[in-house]
Coordinates of C-alpha atoms and ligand atoms in Angstrom, one line a residue:
X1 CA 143.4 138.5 122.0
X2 CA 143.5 135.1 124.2
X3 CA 143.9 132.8 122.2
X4 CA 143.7 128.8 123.6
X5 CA 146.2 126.1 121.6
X6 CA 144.9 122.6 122.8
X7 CA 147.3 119.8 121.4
X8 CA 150.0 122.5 122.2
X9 CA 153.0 120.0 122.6
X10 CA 151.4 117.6 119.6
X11 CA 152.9 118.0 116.3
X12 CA 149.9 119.8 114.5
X13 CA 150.6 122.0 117.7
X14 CA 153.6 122.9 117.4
X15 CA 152.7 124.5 113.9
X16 CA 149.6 126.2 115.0
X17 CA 152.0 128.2 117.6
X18 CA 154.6 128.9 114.7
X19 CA 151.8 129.8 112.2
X20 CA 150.1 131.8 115.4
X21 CA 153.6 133.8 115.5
X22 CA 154.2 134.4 111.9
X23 CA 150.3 135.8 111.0
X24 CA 149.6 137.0 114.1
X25 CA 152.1 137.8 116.2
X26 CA 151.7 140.7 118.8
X27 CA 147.8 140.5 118.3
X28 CA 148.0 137.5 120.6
X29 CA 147.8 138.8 124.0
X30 CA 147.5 135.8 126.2
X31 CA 148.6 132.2 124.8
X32 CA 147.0 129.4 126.5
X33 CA 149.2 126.4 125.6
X34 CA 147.0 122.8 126.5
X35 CA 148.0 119.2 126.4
X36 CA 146.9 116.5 128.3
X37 CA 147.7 116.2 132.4
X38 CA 151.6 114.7 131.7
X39 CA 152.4 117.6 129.7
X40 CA 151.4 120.1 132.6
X41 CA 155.0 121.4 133.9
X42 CA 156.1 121.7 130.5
X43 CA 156.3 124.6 128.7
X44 CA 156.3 125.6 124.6
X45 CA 158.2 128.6 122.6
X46 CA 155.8 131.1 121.4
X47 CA 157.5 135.0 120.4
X48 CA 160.8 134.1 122.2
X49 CA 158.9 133.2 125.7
X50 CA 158.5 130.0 127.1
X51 CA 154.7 129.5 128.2
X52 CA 153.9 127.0 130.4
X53 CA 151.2 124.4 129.3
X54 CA 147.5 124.1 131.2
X55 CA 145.0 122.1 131.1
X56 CA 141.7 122.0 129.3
X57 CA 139.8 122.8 132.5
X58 CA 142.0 125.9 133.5
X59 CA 141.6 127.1 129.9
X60 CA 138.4 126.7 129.2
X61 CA 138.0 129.3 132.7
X62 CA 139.9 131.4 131.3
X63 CA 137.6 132.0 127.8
X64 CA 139.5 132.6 125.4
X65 CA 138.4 134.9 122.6
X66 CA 139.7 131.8 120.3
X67 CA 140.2 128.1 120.7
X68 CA 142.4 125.9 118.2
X69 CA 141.6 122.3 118.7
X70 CA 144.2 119.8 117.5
X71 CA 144.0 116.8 120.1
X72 CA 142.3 114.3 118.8
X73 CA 138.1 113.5 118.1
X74 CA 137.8 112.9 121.5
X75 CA 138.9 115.5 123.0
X76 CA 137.4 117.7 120.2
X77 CA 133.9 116.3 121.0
X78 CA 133.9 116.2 124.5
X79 CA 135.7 119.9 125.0
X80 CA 135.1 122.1 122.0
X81 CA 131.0 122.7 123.3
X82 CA 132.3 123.5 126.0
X83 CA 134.5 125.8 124.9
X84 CA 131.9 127.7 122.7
X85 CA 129.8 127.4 125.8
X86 CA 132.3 129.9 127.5
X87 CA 132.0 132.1 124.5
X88 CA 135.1 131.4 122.8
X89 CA 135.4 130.6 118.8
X90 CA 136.5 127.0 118.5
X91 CA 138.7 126.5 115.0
X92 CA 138.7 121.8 115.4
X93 CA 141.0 120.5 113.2
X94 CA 139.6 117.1 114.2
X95 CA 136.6 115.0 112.2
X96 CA 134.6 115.4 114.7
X97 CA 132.7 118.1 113.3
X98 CA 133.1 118.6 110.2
X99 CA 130.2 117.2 108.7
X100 CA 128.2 118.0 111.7
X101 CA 125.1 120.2 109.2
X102 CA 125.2 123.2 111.6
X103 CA 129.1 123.7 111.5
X104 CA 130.7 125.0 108.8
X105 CA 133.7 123.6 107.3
X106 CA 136.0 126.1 105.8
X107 CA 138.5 126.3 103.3
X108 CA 139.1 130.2 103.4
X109 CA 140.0 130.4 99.6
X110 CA 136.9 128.2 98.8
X111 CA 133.6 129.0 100.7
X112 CA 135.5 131.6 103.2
X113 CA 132.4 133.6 102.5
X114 CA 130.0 131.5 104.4
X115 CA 132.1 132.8 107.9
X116 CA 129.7 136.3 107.7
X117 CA 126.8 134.5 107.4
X118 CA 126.8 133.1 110.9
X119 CA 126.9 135.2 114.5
X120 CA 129.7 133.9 116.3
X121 CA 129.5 136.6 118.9
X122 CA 128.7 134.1 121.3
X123 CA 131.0 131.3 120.4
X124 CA 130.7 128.6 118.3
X125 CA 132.3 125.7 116.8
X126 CA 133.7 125.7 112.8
X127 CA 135.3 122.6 111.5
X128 CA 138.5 122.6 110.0
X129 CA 139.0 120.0 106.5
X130 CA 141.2 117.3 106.3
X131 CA 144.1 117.9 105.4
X132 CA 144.2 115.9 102.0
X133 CA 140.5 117.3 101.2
X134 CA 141.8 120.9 101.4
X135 CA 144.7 120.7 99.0
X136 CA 142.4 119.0 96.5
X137 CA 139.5 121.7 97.1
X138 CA 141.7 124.4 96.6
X139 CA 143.0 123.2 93.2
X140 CA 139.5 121.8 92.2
X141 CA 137.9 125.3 93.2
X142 CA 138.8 127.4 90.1
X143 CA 138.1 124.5 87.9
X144 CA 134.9 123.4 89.0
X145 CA 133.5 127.6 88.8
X146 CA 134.4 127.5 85.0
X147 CA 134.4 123.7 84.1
X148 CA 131.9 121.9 86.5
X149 CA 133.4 119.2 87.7
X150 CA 131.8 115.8 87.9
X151 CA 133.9 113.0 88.9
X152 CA 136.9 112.5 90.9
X153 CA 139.5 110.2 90.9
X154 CA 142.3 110.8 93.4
X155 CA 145.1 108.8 95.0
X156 CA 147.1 110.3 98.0
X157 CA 150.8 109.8 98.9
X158 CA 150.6 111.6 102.6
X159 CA 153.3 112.1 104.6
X160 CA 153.6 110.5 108.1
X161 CA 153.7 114.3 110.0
X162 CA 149.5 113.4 109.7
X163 CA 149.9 110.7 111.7
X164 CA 151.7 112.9 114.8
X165 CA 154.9 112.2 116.4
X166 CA 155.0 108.7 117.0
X167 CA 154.4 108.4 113.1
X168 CA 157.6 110.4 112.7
X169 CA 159.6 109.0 115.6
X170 CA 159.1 105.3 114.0
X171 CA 160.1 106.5 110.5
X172 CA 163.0 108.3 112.0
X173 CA 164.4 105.2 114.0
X174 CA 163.4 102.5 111.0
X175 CA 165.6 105.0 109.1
X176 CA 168.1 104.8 111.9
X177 CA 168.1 101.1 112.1
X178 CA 167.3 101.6 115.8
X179 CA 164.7 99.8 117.7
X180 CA 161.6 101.6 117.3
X181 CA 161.4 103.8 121.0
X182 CA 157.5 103.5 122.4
X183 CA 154.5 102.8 121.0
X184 CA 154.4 102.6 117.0
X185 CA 151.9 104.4 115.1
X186 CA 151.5 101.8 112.3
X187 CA 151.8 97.9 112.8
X188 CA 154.1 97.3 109.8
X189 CA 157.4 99.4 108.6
X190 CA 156.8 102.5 107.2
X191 CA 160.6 103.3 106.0
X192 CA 161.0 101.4 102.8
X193 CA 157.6 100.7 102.4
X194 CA 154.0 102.4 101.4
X195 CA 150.8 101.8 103.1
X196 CA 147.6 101.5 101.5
X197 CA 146.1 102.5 104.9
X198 CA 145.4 105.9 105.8
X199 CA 143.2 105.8 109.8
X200 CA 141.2 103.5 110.3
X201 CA 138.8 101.1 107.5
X202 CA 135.0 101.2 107.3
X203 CA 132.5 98.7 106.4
X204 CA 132.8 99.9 102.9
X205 CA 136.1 98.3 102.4
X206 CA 137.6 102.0 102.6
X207 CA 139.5 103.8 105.1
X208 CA 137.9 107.0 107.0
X209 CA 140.7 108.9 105.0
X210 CA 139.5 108.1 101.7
X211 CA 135.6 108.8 103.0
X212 CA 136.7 112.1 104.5
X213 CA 138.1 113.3 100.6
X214 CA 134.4 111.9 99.4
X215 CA 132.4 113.3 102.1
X216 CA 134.3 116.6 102.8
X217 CA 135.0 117.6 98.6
X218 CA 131.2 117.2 98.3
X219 CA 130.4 119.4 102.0
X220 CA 132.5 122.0 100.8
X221 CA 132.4 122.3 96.9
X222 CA 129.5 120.7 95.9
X223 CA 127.5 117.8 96.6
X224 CA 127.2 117.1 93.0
X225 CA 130.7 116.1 92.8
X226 CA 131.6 112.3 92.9
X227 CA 134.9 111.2 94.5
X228 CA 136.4 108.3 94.6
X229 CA 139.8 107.7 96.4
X230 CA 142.9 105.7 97.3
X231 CA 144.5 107.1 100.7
X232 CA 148.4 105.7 100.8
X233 CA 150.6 106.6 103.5
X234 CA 154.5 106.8 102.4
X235 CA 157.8 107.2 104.3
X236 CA 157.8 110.8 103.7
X237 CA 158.0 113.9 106.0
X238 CA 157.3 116.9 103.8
X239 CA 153.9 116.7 102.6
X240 CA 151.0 115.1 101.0
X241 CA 151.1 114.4 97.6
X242 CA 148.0 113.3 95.3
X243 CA 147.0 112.3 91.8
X244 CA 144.2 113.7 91.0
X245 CA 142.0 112.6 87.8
X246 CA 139.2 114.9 87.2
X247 CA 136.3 114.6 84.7
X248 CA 134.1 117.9 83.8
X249 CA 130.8 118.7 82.2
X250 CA 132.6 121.0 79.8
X251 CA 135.5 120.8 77.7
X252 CA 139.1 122.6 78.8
X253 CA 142.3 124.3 77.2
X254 CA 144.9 123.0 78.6
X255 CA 146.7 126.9 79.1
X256 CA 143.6 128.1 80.4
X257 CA 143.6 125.4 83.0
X258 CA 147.2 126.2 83.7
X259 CA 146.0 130.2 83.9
X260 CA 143.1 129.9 86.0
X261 CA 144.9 127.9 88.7
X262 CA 147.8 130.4 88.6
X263 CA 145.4 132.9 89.2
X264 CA 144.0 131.4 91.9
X265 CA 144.5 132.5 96.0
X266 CA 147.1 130.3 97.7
X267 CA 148.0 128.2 94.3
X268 CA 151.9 127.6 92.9
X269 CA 151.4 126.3 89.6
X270 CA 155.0 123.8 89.3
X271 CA 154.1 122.3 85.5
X272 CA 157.6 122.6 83.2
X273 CA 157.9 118.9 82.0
X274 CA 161.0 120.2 79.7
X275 CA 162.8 121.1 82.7
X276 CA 162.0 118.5 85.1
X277 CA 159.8 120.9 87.0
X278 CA 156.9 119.5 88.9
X279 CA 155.5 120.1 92.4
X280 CA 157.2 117.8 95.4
X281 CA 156.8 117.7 98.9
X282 CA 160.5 117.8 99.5
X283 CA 160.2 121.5 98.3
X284 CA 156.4 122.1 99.8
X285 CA 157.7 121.7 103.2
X286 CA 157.2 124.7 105.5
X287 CA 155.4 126.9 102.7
X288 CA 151.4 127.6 103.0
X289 CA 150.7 127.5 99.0
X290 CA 149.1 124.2 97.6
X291 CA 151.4 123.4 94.3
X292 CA 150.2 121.8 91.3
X293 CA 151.7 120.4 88.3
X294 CA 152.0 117.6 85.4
X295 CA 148.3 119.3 84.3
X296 CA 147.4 116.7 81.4
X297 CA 144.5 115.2 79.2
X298 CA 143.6 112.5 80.1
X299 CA 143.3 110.7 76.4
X300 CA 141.3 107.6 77.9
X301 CA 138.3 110.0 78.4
X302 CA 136.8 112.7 77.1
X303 CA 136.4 116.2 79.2
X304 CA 139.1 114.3 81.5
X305 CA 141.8 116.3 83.3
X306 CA 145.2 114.7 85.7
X307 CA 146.9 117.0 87.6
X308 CA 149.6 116.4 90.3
X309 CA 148.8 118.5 93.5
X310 CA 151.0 118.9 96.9
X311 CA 151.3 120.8 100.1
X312 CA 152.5 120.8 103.6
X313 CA 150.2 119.0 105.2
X314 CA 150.5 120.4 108.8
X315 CA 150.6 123.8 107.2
X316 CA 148.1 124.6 104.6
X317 CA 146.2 121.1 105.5
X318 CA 145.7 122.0 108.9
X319 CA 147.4 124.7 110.8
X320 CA 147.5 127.4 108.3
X321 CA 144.2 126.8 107.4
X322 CA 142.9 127.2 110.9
X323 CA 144.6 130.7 111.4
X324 CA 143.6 131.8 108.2
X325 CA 140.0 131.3 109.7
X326 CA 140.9 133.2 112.5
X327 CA 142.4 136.1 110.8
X328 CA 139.1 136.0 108.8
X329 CA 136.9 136.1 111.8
X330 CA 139.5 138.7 113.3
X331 CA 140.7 140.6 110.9
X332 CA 143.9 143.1 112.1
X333 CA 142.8 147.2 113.0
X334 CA 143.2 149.4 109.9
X335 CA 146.6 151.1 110.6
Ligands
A2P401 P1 150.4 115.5 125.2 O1 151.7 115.9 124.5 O2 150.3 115.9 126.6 O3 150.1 114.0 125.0 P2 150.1 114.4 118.2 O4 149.0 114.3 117.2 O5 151.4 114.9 117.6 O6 150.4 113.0 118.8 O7 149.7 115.4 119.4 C1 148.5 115.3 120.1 C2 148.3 116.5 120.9 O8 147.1 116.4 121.6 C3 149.4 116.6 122.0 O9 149.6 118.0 122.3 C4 148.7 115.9 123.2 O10 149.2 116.3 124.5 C5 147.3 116.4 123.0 N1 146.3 115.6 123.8 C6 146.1 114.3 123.6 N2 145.1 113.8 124.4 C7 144.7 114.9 125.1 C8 143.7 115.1 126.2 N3 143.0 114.1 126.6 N4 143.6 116.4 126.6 C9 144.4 117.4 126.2 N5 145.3 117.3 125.2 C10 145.5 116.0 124.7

């Protein structure tokens, strides 16, 4: 397969190529790494070879059987047509598609079955969630098939590997007590502090990261479903982390809530109070299963569930998640 990486050198990227490696390895005949003109020259890692980086035009020539877009809305609108113009299957990890009514946005574990109801033998453009809608889909999934879920409250603690680089370079030399090198990708400190800012805020009063977990929950569970959310940004590395208050039309045990999460595709459940085990991002780092712990009633409430639920944002929340899409599309030759 050629397969086209565009945000190559960007730290989504640089996990897509790593993730690209570990599910799919020799299958990827050609790598196409892009990144924008000042990266051309430079070249990325990718099964022990260094491959040097191109640019959109030269691989967008070169139609590649796949395209995995993580470089921005803008680049994502402007390129990924043009991409599935040349034939090629473009997996955006940007919002600019995502709630775009003829593309699909996938969480594989979810609604992975909608993928064979569309030809994408000529190309085509699927949408890949947010990263803090995902890990909350995938633990509301099994609930909402045997509880209905009606209402949502949820409050993130996401890690600054969402913002890119820059995020982590300024937490990195705060940490440091270094002048912060380049541009910063927040105004105020992030080490030592918490932001109640996740991208950018809307005339609503809320950011577009809290509108994405309303929006995106309802686009890929259920429409039904009403969210409400607080997006915080901390001085973490390892993954997000979110509270999540969930109220159902039917009432729950809280064992078999326990069991059908544990049963569920891609979950960890991390929920033994007596021995100080809960889920962390400090421990989700670098692994593609969403954990979920402190599972509780919620006694204000009736019907009324909390649950504590983390990942690795880059992984599961975006670049795992786009391969998995891939391998779903492309599934490997029966040895
Ligand atoms: P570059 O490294 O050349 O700037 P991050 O989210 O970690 O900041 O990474 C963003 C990624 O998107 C990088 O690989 C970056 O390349 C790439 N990128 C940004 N703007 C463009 C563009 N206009 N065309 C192609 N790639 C881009």
């Amino acid at each position: 397969m050629k397969i086209a990486v565009v945000g190559a050198t960007g730290m989504v990227g640089g996990v897509m190529l790593q993730v690209l490696e570990e599910r799919m390895g020799r299958r990827v005949g050609t790598l196409l790494p892009v990144a924008s003109a000042r990266s051309i020259g430079k070249t990325v890692r990718f099964m022990g070879r260094e491959v040097p980086v191109v640019g959109l035009e030269e691989a967008v020539h070169a139609r590649p059987d796949l395209a995995l877009f993580s470089a921005g809305g803008g680049t994502s609108l402007e390129w990924a047509p043009r991409f599935a113009e040349a034939g090629s299957i473009v997996i955006d990890n940007s919002s600019a598609w995502r709630m775009d009514p003829d593309k699909l946005l996938i969480v594989p574990e979810v609604n992975g079955h909608l993928l064979a109801g569309k030809d994408f033998s000529k190309g085509g453009i699927i949408a890949n969630p947010n990263c803090s809608t995902i890990q909350m889909a995938m633990a509301l999934a099994p609930l909402h098939a045997r509880y209905t879920v009606q209402r949502v409250v949820v409050s993130t603690y996401q890690s600054v590997t969402g913002t890119g680089m820059k995020a982590v370079q300024q937490l990195h030399d705060e940490r440091g007590g270094k002048e912060v090198a380049g541009e910063r990708a927040y105004p105020f400190r992030i080490e030592g502090n918490v932001l109640a800012r996740c991208d950018v805020f809307l005339d609503n009063g809320y950011t577009k990261e809290e509108m994405k977990l309303v929006w995106e929950t309802g686009k890929i569970l259920d429409p039904a479903i009403r969210v409400t959310a607080t997006a915080v940004r901390v001085p973490v590395t390892g993954g997000h982390s979110e509270a999540v208050n969930v109220q159902f039309a039917r009432d729950f045990h809280l064992h078999e809530v326990q069991e059908l999460l544990a049963a569920a595709p891609g979950i960890v459940v991390e929920d033994d109070p007596a021995n100080d085990v809960y889920p962390m991002p400090l421990h989700a780092q670098g692994k593609d299963a969403v954990f979920v712990g402190r599972l509780r009633r919620d006694e204000s409430l009736p019907n009324t569930l909390n649950m504590w639920v983390v990942a690795d944002n880059l992984r599961k929340g975006a670049a795992t998640n786009a391969v998995q899409i891939a391998e779903a599309l492309f599934p490997p030759p029966v040895a």
